[in-house]
Amino acid sequence: MPAAHDAKTTASQLTQELAAEIKGKVVLTTGVSPKGLGAIFVNAIAKAQPGLLILAGRNTTKVNQTAEDIKAVDPTVKTKILQLDLGSLAGARSAAEEVNSWTDVPAIDVLVNNAGIMAPDFQLSPEGFESQFATNHLGPFLFTNLIIDKILASKSPRIVNVSSDGHRLNPIRWDDYNFQNGESYDRWHGYGQSKTANMLFTLSLAEKLGGKGLQAYSLHPGVIGTNLDNALDWNVQLPSLRAADRALGNKEGWADFKWKTPDEGAATHVYAAFDPNLKDHNGAYLENSHVADPWVETVKPWGTSQIEAARLWKLSEKLVGKEFNY
C-alpha cells in the first residue's frame, strides 16, 4: 500500500513512488520558467526516466534554462522546446500547429496545463478578453483541444489543469467575464473566475472524452513562493485579497497562509499526472495529493457543477471561434 499523502508530501517522494508510471512517458508541460512549479515538476520527474519532456513557455530563453537544469539531473532525458504564448489565441494556435507537425512525437501521454498569471492590473488580450480569463483558460482550452488527437493517441492519455483554491473568489461571470472592460474589475475576482474555469474545463474533458480513455484532473498546488506573484505588491494586495474573502465569508479571509516548500508544492502535479489509482475519480479536483473533500476543504459548488461546465464549454467555443464536438 502506498503511504498516505498530505500537505507535506513532496514531488520527489511521489516521483519515487510512481517511477514505473513515469518511465517512458511523453509529457508536455506549460509554464516551465526556472523556480516555478512547472520547472520543479519536470525536474522532479526527470529522475524517473520519462521518454520525452516537452517544455512549453512564452520566453524560450527561460525554457532553455529549465532544459539545461534537466540535463544536470539526468543527461539522458530527452527534451523538446515549444514556444507557447497562452495570452493570445493566435499564440495557442501557432504552438498547436507546431506540435501537430512533429512526426517524431506521434503521441503525448500527459499534458500539464500549468502556465498561468495571478491578479495583474486590468488588461485585455490581443483578442479583447480579460487577461486572466484569456491566459489561464481560453488559451489552454484552445491549445488542448487543437492537440487532442496526439493526446488521445496515447495508451493512457491524461490532462492536468492547475487550478487553485482561489476558485473560491468567483464563479464564472457569465454575462460580464470582461468586467465591463475594466470598469468593475477586481483582480481577485478575475483570478477566481479563471481558476473556476480550470476546474470546469477538467470536468468537461472527463465527461466528453472519458469514454476514449482520457483521464483529466484539476488541482490546487498550495501556497508556494514562486515567480507567479512577482508582479504583486503584497503590502497592497494582501489586504485586497483578505477583503475579497471576507466579503464572501470565506475562512481564508481571517487565516494565515499555510506555506509549502517548492517540492511540496509540485507534489500534487506528480500525483495528478501519474497516480494509477485516480482512474475511478475522472474529472476530480485534487489537493495535497488526494481527491479534495468539499466537506472539509475549499471546494466551491460552482467549480464542480456539470451544468456550469457545459455552459463554459459552449461559451469558450464561441469566444475562440471554433467548436469541438466529441
mmCIF file of N, CA and C in Angstrom, residues 26 52 54 102 104-109 149-155:
data_model
loop_
_atom_site.group_PDB
_atom_site.id
_atom_site.type_symbol
_atom_site.label_atom_id
_atom_site.label_comp_id
_atom_site.label_asym_id
_atom_site.label_seq_id
_atom_site.Cartn_x
_atom_site.Cartn_y
_atom_site.Cartn_z
ATOM 1 N N VAL A 26 5.740 10.461 -22.477
ATOM 2 C CA VAL A 26 5.930 11.751 -23.151
ATOM 3 C C VAL A 26 5.036 12.759 -22.426
ATOM 4 N N LEU A 52 10.154 11.584 -22.962
ATOM 5 C CA LEU A 52 10.406 12.905 -23.532
ATOM 6 C C LEU A 52 9.694 13.944 -22.682
ATOM 7 N N ILE A 54 8.459 17.667 -23.014
ATOM 8 C CA ILE A 54 8.223 18.818 -23.893
ATOM 9 C C ILE A 54 7.995 20.020 -22.985
ATOM 10 N N TRP A 102 4.964 17.678 -35.564
ATOM 11 C CA TRP A 102 6.098 16.850 -35.122
ATOM 12 C C TRP A 102 5.843 15.380 -35.466
ATOM 13 N N ASP A 104 7.999 13.114 -35.191
ATOM 14 C CA ASP A 104 8.752 12.285 -34.252
ATOM 15 C C ASP A 104 8.061 12.176 -32.891
ATOM 16 N N VAL A 105 6.923 12.849 -32.732
ATOM 17 C CA VAL A 105 6.137 12.761 -31.488
ATOM 18 C C VAL A 105 4.704 12.383 -31.871
ATOM 19 N N PRO A 106 4.460 11.103 -32.113
ATOM 20 C CA PRO A 106 3.117 10.694 -32.545
ATOM 21 C C PRO A 106 2.065 10.749 -31.453
ATOM 22 N N ALA A 107 2.508 10.710 -30.181
ATOM 23 C CA ALA A 107 1.548 10.699 -29.065
ATOM 24 C C ALA A 107 2.122 11.458 -27.869
ATOM 25 N N ILE A 108 1.231 12.080 -27.132
ATOM 26 C CA ILE A 108 1.588 12.759 -25.879
ATOM 27 C C ILE A 108 0.800 12.076 -24.773
ATOM 28 N N ASP A 109 1.511 11.514 -23.812
ATOM 29 C CA ASP A 109 0.841 10.755 -22.749
ATOM 30 C C ASP A 109 0.187 11.652 -21.709
ATOM 31 N N ASP A 149 -5.835 15.098 -30.579
ATOM 32 C CA ASP A 149 -5.616 13.837 -31.282
ATOM 33 C C ASP A 149 -4.296 13.195 -30.858
ATOM 34 N N LYS A 150 -3.277 14.026 -30.642
ATOM 35 C CA LYS A 150 -1.987 13.473 -30.200
ATOM 36 C C LYS A 150 -2.087 12.931 -28.775
ATOM 37 N N ILE A 151 -2.906 13.568 -27.961
ATOM 38 C CA ILE A 151 -3.086 13.090 -26.589
ATOM 39 C C ILE A 151 -3.865 11.776 -26.599
ATOM 40 N N LEU A 152 -4.926 11.720 -27.388
ATOM 41 C CA LEU A 152 -5.740 10.502 -27.440
ATOM 42 C C LEU A 152 -5.012 9.345 -28.121
ATOM 43 N N ALA A 153 -3.914 9.635 -28.806
ATOM 44 C CA ALA A 153 -3.110 8.583 -29.418
ATOM 45 C C ALA A 153 -2.298 7.803 -28.377
ATOM 46 N N SER A 154 -2.225 8.326 -27.164
ATOM 47 C CA SER A 154 -1.540 7.628 -26.071
ATOM 48 C C SER A 154 -2.372 6.442 -25.599
ATOM 49 N N LYS A 155 -1.697 5.451 -25.056
ATOM 50 C CA LYS A 155 -2.404 4.299 -24.481
ATOM 51 C C LYS A 155 -3.076 4.664 -23.152
#
